[in-house]
Short mmCIF file of C-alpha atoms in Angstrom, two decimals:
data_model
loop_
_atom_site.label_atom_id
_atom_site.label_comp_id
_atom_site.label_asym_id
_atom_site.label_seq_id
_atom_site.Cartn_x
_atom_site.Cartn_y
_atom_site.Cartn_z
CA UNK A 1 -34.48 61.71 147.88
CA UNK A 2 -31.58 59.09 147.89
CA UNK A 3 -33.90 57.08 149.77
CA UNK A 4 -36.70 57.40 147.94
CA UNK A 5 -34.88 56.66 144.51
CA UNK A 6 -32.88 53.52 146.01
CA UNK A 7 -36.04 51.98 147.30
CA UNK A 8 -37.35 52.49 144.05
CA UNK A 9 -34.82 50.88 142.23
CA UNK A 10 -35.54 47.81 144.61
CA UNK A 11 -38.26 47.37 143.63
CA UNK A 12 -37.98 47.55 140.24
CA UNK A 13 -35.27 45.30 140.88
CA UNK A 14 -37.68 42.55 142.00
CA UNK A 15 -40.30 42.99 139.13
CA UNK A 16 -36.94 42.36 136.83
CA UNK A 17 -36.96 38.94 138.49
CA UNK A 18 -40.66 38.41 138.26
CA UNK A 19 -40.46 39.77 134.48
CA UNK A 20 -37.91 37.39 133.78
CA UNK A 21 -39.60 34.04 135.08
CA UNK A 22 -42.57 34.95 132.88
CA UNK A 23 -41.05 35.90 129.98
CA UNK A 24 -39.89 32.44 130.00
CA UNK A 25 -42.94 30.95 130.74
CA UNK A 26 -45.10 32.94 128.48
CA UNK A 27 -42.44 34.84 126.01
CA UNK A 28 -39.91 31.55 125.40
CA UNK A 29 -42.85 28.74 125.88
CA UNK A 30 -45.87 30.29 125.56
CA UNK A 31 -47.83 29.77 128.43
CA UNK A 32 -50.20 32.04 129.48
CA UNK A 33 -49.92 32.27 132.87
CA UNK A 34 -52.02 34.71 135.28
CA UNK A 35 -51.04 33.49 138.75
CA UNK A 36 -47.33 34.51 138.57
CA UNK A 37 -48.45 36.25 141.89
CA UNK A 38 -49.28 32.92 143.61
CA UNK A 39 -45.53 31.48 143.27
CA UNK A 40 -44.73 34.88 144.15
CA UNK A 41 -46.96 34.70 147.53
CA UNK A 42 -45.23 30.68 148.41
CA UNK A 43 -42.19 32.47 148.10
CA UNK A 44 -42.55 35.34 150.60
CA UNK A 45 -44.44 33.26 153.29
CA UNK A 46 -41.86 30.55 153.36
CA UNK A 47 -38.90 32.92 153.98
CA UNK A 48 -41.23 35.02 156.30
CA UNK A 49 -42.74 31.82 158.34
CA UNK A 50 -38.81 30.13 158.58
CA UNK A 51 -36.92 33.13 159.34
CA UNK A 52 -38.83 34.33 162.38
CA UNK A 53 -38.40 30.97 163.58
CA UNK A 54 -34.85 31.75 163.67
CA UNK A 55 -33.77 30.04 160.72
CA UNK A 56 -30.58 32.09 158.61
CA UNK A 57 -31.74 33.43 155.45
CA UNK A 58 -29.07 31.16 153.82
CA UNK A 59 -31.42 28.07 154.41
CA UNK A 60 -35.10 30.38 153.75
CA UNK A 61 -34.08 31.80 150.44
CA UNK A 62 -33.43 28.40 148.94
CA UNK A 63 -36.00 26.72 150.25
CA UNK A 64 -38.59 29.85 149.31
CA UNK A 65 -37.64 29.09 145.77
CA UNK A 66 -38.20 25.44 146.52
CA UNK A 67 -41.01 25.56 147.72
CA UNK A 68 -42.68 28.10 144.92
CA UNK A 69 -41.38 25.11 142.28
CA UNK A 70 -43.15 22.65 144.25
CA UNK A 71 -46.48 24.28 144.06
CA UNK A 72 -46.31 25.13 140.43
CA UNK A 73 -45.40 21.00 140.01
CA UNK A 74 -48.58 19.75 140.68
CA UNK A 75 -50.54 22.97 138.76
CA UNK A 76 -48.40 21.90 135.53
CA UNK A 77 -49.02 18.31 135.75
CA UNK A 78 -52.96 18.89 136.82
CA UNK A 79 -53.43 21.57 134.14
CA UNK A 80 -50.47 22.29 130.99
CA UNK A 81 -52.39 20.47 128.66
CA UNK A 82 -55.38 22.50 128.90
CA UNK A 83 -55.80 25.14 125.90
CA UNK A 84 -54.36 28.42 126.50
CA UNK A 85 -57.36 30.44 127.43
CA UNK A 86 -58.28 27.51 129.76
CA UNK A 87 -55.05 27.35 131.68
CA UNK A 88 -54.65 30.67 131.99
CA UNK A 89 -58.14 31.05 134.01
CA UNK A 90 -56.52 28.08 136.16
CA UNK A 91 -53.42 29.60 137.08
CA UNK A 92 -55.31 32.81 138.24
CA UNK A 93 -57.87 30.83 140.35
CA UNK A 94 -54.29 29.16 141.66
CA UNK A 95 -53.22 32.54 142.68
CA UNK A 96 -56.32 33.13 144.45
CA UNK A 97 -56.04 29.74 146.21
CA UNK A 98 -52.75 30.96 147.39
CA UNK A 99 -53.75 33.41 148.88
CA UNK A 100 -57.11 32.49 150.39
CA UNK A 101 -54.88 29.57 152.32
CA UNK A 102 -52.87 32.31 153.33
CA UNK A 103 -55.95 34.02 154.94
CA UNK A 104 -57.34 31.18 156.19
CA UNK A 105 -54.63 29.15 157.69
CA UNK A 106 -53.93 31.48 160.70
CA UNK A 107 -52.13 29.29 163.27
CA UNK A 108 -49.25 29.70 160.31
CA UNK A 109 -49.74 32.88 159.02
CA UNK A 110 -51.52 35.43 161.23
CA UNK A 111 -54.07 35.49 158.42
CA UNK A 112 -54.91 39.20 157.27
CA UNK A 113 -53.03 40.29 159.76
CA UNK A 114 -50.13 39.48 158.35
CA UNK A 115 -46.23 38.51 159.00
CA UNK A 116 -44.79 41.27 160.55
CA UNK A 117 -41.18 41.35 162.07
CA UNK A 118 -39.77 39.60 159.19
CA UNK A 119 -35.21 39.97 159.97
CA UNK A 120 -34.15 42.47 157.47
CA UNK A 121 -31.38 41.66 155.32
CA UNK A 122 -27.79 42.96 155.89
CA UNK A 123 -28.93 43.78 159.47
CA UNK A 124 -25.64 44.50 160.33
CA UNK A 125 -25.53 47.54 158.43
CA UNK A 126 -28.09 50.56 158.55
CA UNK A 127 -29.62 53.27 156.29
CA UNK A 128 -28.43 53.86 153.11
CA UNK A 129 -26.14 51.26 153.29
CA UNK A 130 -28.71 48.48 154.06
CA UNK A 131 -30.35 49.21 151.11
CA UNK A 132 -27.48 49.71 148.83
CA UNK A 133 -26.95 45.86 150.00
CA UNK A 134 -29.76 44.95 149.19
CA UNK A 135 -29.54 46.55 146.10
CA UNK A 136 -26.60 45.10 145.35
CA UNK A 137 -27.62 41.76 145.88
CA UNK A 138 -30.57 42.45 143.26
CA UNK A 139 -28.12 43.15 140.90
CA UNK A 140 -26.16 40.13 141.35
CA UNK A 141 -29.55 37.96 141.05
CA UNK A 142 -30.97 39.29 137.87
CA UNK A 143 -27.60 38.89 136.05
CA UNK A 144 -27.39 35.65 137.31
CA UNK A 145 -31.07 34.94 135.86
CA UNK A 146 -30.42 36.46 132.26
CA UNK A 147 -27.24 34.38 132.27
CA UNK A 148 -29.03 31.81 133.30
CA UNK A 149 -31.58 32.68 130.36
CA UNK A 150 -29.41 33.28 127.82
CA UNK A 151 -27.92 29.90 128.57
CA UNK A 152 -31.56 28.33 128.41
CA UNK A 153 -32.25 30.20 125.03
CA UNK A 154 -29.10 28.84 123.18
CA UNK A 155 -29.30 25.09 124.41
CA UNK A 156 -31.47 22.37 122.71
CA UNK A 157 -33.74 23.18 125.26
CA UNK A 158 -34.19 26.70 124.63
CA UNK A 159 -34.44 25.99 120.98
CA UNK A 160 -37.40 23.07 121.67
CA UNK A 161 -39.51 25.45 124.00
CA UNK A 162 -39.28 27.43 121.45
CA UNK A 163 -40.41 25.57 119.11
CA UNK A 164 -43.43 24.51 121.03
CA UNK A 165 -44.34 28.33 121.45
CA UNK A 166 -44.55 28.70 117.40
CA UNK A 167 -45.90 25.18 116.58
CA UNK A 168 -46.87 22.91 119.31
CA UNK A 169 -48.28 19.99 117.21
CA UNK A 170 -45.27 20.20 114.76
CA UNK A 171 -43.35 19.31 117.84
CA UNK A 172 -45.81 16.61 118.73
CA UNK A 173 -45.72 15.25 115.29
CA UNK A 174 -41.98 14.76 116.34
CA UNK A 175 -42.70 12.35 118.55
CA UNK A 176 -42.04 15.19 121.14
CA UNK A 177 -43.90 15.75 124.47
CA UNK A 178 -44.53 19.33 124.72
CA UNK A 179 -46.05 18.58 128.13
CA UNK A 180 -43.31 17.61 129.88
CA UNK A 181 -40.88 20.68 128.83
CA UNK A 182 -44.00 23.28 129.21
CA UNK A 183 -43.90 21.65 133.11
CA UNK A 184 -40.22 22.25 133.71
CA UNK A 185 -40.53 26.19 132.21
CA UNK A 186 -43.07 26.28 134.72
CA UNK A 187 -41.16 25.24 137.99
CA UNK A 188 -37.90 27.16 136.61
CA UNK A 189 -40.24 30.65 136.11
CA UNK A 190 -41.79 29.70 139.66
CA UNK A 191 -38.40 29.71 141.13
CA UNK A 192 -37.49 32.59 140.35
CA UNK A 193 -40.65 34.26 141.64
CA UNK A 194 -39.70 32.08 144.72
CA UNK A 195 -36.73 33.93 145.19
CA UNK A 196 -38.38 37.37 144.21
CA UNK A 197 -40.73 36.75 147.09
CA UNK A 198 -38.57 36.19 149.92
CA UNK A 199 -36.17 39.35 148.64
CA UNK A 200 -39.60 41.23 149.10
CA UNK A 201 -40.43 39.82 152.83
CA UNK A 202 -37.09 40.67 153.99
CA UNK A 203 -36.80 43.65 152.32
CA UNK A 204 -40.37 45.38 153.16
CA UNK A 205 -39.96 43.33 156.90
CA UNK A 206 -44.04 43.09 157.58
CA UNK A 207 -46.12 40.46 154.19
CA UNK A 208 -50.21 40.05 154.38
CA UNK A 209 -52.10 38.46 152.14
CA UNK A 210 -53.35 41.50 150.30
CA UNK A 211 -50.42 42.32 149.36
CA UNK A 212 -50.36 39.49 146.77
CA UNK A 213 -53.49 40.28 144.50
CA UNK A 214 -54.00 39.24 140.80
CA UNK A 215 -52.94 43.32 139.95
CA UNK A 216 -49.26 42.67 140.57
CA UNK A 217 -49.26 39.41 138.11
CA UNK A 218 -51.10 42.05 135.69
CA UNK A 219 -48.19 44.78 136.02
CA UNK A 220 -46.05 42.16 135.41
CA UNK A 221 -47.70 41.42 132.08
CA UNK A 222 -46.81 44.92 131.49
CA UNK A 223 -43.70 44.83 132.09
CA UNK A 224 -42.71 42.41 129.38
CA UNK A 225 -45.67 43.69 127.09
CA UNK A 226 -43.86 46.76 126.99
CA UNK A 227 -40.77 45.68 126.89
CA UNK A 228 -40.76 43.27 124.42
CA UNK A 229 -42.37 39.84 124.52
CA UNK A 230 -39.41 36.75 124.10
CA UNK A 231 -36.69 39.12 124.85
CA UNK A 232 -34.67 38.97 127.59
CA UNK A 233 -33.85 42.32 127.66
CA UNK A 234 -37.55 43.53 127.11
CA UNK A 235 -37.97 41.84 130.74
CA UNK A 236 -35.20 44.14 131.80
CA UNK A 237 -36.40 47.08 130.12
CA UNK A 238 -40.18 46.72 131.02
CA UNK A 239 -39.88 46.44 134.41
CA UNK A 240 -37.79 49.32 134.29
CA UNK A 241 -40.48 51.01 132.56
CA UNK A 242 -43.00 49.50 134.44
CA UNK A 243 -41.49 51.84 138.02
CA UNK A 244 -41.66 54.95 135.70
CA UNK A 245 -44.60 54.61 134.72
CA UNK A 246 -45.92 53.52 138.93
CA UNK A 247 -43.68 56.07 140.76
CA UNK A 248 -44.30 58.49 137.90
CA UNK A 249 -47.33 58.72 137.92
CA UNK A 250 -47.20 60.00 141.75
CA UNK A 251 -46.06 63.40 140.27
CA UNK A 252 -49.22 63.76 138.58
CA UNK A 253 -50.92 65.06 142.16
CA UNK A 254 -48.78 68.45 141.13
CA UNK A 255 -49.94 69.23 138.10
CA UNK A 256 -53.83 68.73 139.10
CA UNK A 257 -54.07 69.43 142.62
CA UNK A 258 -58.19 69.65 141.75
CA UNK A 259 -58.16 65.80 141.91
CA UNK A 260 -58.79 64.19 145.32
CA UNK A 261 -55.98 61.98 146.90
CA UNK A 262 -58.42 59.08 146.78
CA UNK A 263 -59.47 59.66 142.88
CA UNK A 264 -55.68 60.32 142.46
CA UNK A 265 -55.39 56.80 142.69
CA UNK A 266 -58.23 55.78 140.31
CA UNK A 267 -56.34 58.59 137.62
CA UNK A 268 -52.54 56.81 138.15
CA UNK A 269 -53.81 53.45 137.18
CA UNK A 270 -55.47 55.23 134.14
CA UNK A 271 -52.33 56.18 133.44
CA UNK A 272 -50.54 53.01 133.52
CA UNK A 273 -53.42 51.54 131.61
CA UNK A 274 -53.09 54.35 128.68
CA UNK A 275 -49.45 53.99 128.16
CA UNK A 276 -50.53 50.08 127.81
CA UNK A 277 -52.63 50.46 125.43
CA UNK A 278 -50.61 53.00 123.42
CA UNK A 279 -47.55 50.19 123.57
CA UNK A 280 -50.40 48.12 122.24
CA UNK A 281 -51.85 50.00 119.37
CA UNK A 282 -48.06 51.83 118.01
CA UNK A 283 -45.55 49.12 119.24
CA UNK A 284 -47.00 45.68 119.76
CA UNK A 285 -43.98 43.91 119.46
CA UNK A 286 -42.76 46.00 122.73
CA UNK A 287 -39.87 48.31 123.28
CA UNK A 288 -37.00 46.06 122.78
CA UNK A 289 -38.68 44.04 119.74
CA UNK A 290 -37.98 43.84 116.15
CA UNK A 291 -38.00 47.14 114.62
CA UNK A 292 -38.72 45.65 111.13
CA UNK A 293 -42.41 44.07 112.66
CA UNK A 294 -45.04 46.28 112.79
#
């Protein structure tokens, strides 16, 4: 149970990250972005494709969230100035591009077959301990990240994005390019998923394409839906909420043992998607929002 409750907390652990990068994309800037996934994906194939080529996870990790900023680079220049509805339908075709390279591109990446033998991290160390590591190093990442955002939110920069989420053309009538900072949000939130990504390679030790699908970008959303959109700690606190309501759900196999284990699956998403639209309908402004908004 240990076990089972530490990998868990992984996990959630790495949806904190990705929570974080687009709550500062979408809940600090306001871009709507629906191929967090994608940067996600760059991240976990270039640690993956480096390290079992020998290379020390010192040099992968960095260049995994390298390489995730240089792929959203070109998507902000080609796209950011699209509408929001418009830009959003780009980034999820991005994701998909992603990930049909991925597929396609087998002398790199096996294709569906996937990565698998991927060095673990702290392989020095075994069982519990491994993944208490690991854990550990989570830890040290995502307070490193919402120091890193609460730094962002209190400089003139954080206080400009900001202002282009609530009025863009105010800020162009400034003389302001809203472009340009909307760009750099971008790269910054696809860093972090960077990093997420190659935690997840070396942590689950086998990646294949599907296991980077539009759905996880989507339970993202989620996450910072229900935890409170523009708040730092509504990131935290979604994702948190997010694994409750995902490993919670599991439970649910108890209490209606009627159900097959294949519609099981079908009823645990319902789940999810109910508790979504509850957040929706009785707290919009998420978990962690202003109590005085309804």
């Amino acid at each position: 149970m240990d076990a089972y409750l530490i990998a868990i907390a992984i996990i959630g652990a790495i949806y904190v990250l990705l929570a974080l990068g687009l709550n500062l994309q979408y809940g600090l800037t306001g871009i709507v972005n629906f191929g967090h996934v994608g940067f996600f994906c760059v991240g976990a194939y270039t640690t993956a494709i480096l390290s079992t080529h020998s290379l020390s996870m010192l040099i992968t990790f960095p260049l995994a969230a390298l390489f995730a900023m240089l792929a959203a680079w070109p998507l902000g220049l080609a796209s950011i100035r699209l509408r929001e509805d418009y830009f959003a339908i780009v980034s999820l075709g991005f994701s998909e591009v992603v990930r049909l390279v991925v597929t396609s591109e087998r002398w790199l990446t096996q294709g569906v077959q996937g990565i698998p033998g991927i060095p673990k991290m702290f392989g020095m160390l075994s069982g519990t301990t491994q993944a208490l590591a690991v854990l550990g190093l989570l830890v040290l990442l995502n307070l490193l990240a919402v120091a890193a955002m609460v730094r962002i939110v209190r400089s003139p920069f954080g206080r400009m994005i900001e202002a282009i989420r609530d009025n863009e053309e105010a800020v162009k009538a400034l003389g302001k390019d809203p472009a340009g900072f909307k760009i750099q949000v971008l790269v910054l939130g696809a860093g972090l998923a960077g990093i997420a990504g190659a935690i997840y390679a070396h942590y689950i030790g086998y990646i294949s394409p599907d296991q980077f699908v539009p759905l996880m970008t989507f339970q993202v959303w989620m996450a910072i839906i229900m935890g409170g959109v523009g708040r730092i700690s509504g990131a935290l606190v979604g994702a948190l909420l997010l694994m409750v309501f995902l490993e919670g759900s599991r439970f649910l196999r108890d209490l209606m043992p009627f159900i097959s284990e294949v519609a099981m699956a079908s009823v645990r998403l319902g789940v999810v998607g109910l508790a979504l639209v509850l957040f929706t309908m009785y707290r919009p402004q998420g978990l962690m929002g202003d109590f005085t908004r309804k």
